PDB file of C-alpha atoms in Angstrom:
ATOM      1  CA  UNK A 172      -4.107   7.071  13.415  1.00  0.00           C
ATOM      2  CA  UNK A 173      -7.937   6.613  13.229  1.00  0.00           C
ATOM      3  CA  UNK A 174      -7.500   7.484   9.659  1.00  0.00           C
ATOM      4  CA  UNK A 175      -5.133   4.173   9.473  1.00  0.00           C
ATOM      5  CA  UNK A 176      -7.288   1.833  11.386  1.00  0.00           C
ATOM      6  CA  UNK A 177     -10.250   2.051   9.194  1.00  0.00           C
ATOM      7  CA  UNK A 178      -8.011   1.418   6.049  1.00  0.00           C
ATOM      8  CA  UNK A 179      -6.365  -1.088   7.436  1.00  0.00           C
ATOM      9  CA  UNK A 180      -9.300  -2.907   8.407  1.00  0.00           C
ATOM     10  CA  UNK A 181     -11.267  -2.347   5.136  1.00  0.00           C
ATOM     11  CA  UNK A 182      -8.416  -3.806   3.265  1.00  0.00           C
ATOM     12  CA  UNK A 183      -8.809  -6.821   5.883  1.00  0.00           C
ATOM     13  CA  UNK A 184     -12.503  -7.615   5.463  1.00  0.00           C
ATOM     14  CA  UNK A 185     -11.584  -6.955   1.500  1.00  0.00           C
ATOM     15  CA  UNK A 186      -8.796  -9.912   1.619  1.00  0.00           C
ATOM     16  CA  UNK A 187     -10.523 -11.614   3.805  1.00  0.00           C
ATOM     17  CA  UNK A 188     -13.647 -11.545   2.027  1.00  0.00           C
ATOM     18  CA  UNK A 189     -12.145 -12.363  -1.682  1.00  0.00           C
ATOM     19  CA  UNK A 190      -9.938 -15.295   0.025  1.00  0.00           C
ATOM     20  CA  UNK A 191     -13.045 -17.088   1.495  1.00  0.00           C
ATOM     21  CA  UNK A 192     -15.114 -16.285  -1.921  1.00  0.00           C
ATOM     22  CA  UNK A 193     -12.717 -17.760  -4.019  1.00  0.00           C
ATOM     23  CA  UNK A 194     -11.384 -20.799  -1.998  1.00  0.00           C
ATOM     24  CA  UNK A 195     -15.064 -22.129  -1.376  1.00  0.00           C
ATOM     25  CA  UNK A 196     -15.821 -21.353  -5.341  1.00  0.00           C
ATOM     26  CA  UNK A 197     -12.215 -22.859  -6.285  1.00  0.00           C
ATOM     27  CA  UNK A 198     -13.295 -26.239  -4.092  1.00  0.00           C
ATOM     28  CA  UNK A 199     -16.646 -26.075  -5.747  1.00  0.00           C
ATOM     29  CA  UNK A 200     -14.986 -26.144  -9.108  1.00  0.00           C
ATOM     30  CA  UNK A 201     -12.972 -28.760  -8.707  1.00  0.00           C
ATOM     31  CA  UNK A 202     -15.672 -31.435  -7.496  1.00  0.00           C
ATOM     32  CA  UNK A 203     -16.565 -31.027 -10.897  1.00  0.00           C
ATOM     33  CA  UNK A 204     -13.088 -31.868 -12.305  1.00  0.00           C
ATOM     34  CA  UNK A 205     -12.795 -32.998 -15.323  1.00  0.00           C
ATOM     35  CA  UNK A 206     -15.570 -31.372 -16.204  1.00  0.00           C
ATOM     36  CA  UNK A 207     -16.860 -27.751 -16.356  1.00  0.00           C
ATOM     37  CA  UNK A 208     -18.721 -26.628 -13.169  1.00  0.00           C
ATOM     38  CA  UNK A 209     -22.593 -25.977 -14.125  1.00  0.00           C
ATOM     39  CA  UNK A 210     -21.922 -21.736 -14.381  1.00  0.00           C
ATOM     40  CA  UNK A 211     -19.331 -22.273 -16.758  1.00  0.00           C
ATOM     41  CA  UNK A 212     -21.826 -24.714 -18.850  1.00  0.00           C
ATOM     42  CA  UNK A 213     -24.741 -21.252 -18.101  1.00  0.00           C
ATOM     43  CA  UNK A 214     -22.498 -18.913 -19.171  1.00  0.00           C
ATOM     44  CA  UNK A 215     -21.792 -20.964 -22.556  1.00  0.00           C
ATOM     45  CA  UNK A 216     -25.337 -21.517 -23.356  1.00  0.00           C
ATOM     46  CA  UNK A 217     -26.468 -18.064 -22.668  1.00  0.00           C
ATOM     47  CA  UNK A 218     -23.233 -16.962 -24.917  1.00  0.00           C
ATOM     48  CA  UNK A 219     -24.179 -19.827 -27.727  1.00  0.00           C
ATOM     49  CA  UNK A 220     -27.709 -18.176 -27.199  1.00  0.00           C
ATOM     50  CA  UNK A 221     -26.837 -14.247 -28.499  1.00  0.00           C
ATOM     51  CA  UNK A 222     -24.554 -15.446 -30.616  1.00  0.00           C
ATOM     52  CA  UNK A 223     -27.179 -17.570 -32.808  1.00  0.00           C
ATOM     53  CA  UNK A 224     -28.757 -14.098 -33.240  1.00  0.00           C
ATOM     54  CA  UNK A 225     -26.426 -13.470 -36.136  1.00  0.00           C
ATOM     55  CA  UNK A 226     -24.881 -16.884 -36.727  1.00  0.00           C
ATOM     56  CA  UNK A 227     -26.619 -20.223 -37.517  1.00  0.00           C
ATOM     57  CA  UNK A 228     -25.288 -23.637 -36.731  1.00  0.00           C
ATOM     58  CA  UNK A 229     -23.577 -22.258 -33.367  1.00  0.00           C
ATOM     59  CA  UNK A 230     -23.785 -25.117 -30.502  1.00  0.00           C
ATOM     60  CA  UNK A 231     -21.691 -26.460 -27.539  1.00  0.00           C
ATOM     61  CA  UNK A 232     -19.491 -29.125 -27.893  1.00  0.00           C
ATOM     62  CA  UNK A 233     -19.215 -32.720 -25.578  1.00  0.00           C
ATOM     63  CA  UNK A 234     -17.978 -32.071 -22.319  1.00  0.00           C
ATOM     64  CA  UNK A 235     -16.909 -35.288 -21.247  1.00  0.00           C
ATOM     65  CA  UNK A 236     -12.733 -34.948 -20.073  1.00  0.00           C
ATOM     66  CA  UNK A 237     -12.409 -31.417 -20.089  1.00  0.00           C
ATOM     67  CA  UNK A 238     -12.904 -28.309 -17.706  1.00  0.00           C
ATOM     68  CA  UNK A 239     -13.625 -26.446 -20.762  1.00  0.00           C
ATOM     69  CA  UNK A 240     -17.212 -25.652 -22.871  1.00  0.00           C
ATOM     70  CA  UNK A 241     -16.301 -25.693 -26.558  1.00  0.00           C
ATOM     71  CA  UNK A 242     -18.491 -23.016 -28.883  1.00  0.00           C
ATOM     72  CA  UNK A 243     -18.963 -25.095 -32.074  1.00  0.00           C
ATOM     73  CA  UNK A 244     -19.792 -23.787 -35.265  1.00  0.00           C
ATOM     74  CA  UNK A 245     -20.753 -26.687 -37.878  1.00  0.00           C
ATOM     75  CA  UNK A 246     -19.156 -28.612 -35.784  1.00  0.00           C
ATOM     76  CA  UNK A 247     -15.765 -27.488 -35.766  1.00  0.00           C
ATOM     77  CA  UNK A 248     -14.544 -26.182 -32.340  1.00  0.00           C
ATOM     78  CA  UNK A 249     -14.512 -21.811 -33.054  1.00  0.00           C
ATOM     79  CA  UNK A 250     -13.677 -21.304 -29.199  1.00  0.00           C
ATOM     80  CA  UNK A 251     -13.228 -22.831 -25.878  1.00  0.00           C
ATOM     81  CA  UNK A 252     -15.018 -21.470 -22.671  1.00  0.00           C
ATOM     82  CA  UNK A 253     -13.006 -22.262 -19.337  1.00  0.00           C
ATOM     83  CA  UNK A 254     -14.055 -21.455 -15.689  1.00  0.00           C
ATOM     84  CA  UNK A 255     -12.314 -18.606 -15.758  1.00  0.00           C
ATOM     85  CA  UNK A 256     -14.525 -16.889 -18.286  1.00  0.00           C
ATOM     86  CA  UNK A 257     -17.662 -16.958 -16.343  1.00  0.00           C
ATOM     87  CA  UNK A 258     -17.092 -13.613 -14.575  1.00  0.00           C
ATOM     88  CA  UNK A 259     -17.069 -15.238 -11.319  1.00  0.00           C
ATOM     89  CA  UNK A 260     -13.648 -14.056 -10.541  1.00  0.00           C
ATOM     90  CA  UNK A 261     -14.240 -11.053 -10.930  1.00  0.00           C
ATOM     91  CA  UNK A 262     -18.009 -10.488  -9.479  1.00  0.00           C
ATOM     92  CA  UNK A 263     -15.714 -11.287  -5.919  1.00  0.00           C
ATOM     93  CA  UNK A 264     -13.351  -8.458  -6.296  1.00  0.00           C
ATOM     94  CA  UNK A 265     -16.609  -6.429  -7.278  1.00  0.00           C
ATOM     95  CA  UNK A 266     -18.393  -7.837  -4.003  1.00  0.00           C
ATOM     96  CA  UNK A 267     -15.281  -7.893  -1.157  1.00  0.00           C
ATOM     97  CA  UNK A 268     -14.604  -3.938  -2.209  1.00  0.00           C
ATOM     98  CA  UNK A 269     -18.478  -3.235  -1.989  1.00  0.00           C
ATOM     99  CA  UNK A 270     -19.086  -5.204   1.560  1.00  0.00           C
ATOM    100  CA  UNK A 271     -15.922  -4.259   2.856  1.00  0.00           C
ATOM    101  CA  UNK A 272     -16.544  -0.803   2.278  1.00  0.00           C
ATOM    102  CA  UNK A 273     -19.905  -0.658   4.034  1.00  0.00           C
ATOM    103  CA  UNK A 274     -22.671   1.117   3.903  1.00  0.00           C
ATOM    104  CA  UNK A 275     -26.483   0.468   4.788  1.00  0.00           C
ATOM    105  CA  UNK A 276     -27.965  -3.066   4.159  1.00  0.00           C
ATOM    106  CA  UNK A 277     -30.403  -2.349   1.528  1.00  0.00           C
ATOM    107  CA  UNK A 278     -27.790  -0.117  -0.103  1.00  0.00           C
ATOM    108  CA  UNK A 279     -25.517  -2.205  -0.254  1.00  0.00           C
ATOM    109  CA  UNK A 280     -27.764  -5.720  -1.024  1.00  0.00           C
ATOM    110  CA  UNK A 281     -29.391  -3.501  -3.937  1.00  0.00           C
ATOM    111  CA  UNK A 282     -26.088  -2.349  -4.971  1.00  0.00           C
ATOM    112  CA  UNK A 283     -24.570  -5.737  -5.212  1.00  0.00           C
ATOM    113  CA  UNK A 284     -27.373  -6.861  -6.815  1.00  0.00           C
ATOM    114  CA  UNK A 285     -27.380  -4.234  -9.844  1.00  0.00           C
ATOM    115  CA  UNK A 286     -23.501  -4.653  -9.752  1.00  0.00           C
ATOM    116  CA  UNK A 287     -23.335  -7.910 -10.175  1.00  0.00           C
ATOM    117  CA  UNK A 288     -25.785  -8.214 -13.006  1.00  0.00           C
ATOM    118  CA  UNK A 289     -23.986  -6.001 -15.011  1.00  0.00           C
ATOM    119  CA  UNK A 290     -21.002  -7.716 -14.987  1.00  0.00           C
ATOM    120  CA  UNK A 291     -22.633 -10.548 -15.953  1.00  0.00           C
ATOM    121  CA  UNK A 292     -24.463  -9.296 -18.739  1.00  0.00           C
ATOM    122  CA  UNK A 293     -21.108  -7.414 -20.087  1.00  0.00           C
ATOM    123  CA  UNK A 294     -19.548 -10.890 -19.363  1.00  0.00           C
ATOM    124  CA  UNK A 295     -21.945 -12.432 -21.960  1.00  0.00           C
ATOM    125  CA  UNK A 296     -21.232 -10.026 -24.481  1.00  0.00           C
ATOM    126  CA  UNK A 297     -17.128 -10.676 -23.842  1.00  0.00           C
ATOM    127  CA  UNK A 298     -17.444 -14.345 -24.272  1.00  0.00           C
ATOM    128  CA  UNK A 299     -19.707 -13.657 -27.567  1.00  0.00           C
ATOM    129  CA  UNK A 300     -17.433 -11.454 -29.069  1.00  0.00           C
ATOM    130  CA  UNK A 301     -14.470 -13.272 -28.531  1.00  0.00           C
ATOM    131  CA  UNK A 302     -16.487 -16.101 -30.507  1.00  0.00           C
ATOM    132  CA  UNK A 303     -16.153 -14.057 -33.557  1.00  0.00           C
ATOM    133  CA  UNK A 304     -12.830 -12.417 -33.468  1.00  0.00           C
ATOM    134  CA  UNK A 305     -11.889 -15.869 -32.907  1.00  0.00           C
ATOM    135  CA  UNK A 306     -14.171 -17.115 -35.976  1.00  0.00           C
ATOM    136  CA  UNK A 307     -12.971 -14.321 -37.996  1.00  0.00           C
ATOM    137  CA  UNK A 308     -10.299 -12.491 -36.747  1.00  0.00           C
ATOM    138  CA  UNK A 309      -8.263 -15.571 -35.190  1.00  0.00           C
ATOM    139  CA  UNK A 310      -4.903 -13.369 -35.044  1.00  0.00           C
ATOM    140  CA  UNK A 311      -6.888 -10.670 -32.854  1.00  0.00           C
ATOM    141  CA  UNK A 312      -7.712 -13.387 -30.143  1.00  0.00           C
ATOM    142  CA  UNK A 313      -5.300 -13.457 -27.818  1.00  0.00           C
ATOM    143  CA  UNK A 314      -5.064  -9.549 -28.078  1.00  0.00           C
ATOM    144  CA  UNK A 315      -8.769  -8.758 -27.333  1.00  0.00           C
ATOM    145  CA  UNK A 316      -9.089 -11.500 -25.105  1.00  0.00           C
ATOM    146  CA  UNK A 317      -5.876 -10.814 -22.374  1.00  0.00           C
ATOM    147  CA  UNK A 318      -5.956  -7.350 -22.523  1.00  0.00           C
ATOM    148  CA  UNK A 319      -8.692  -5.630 -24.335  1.00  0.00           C
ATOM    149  CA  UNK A 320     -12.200  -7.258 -22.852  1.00  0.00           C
ATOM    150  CA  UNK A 321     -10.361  -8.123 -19.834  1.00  0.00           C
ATOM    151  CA  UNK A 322      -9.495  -4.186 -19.091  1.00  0.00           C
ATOM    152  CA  UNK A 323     -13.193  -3.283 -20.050  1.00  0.00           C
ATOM    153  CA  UNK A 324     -14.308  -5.749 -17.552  1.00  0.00           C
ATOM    154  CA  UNK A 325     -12.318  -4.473 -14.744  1.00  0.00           C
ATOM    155  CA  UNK A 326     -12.588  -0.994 -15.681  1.00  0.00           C
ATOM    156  CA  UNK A 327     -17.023  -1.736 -15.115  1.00  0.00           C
ATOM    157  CA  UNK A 328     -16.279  -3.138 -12.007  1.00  0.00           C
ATOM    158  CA  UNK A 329     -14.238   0.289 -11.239  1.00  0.00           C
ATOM    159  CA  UNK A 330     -16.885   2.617 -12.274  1.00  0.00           C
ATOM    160  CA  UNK A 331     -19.055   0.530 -10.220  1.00  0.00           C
ATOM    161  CA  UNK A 332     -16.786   0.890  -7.261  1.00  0.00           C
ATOM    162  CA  UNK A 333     -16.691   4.825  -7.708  1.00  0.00           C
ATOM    163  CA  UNK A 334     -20.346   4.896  -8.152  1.00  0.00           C
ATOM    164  CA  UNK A 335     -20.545   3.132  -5.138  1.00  0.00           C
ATOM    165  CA  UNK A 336     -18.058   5.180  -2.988  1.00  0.00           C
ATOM    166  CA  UNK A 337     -18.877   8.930  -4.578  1.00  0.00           C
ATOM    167  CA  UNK A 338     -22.914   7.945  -5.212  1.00  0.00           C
ATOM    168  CA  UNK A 339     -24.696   5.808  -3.542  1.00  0.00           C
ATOM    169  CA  UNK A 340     -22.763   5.022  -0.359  1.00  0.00           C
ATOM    170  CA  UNK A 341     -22.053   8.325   1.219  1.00  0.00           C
ATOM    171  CA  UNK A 342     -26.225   9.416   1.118  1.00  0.00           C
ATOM    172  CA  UNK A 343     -27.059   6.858   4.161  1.00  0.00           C
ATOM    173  CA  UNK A 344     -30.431   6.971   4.139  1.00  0.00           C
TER     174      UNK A 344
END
């Protein structure tokens, strides 16, 4: 019975947790409506940013009536960026699991601090990459976009989770 009680109130704080994180971001959002919220607009630059690396004549389109950032290449629209795509989605799964399943506050403030910069950095890379299979592998887009980069993303934020669980949390020091 004890056994029950603490899984049934880490899955609380979890849903509770994600539920608050996302209707506060998802009303933030939307006072920016029709245009992108400022992440979405980070995320783009920092994306237009390693992708000039390699390619020249990469910038961001107008924003002016849509939610989305458009990755231009010579002026021709190669991708669009939508709020979705800014990992911050995902960074609250990452962050209800890791609070919800609690462990000391330093632990778990350093923790969440690694964590989420990771996903954000692999984020950057997603949204780069799909700029190219979209510039040169257009067919391969919707493949490598719903499934492929979204299942790497989720499967960091698991090995983060089981780092977190099997590592870090159970030395409480």
């Amino acid at each position: 019975m004890k056994d029950q009680k603490a899984i049934l109130f880490f899955l609380l704080k979890f849903v509770a947790l994600y539920v608050v994180l996302n209707t506060v971001y998802g009303l933030w959002v939307s006072s920016y409506a029709p245009l992108p919220d400022p992440i979405t607009e980070i995320v783009t630059r920092q994306s237009v940013a390693c992708i000039s690396l390699t390619e020249k004549n990469v910038t961001i389109g107008s924003m002016t009536t849509s939610p989305n950032v458009p990755i231009l290449k010579d002026g021709r629209v190669v991708v669009n960026v939508y709020e979705g795509c800014n990992s911050f989605n995902v960074m609250f799964v990452f962050l209800s699991f890791v609070i919800a399943y609690t462990g000391t506050l330093k632990k778990t403030v350093w923790f969440c601090a690694v964590g989420l910069t990771l996903i954000y950095i692999f984020n950057l890379f997603r949204v780069s990459l799909l700029y190219f299979i979209a510039e040169y592998y257009p067919n391969n887009l919707y493949f490598f976009h719903k499934y492929l980069f979204t299942g790497l993303l989720y499967g960091l934020v698991f090995m983060l989770w089981y780092f977190w669980v099997r590592k870090v949390w159970p030395t409480k020091a």
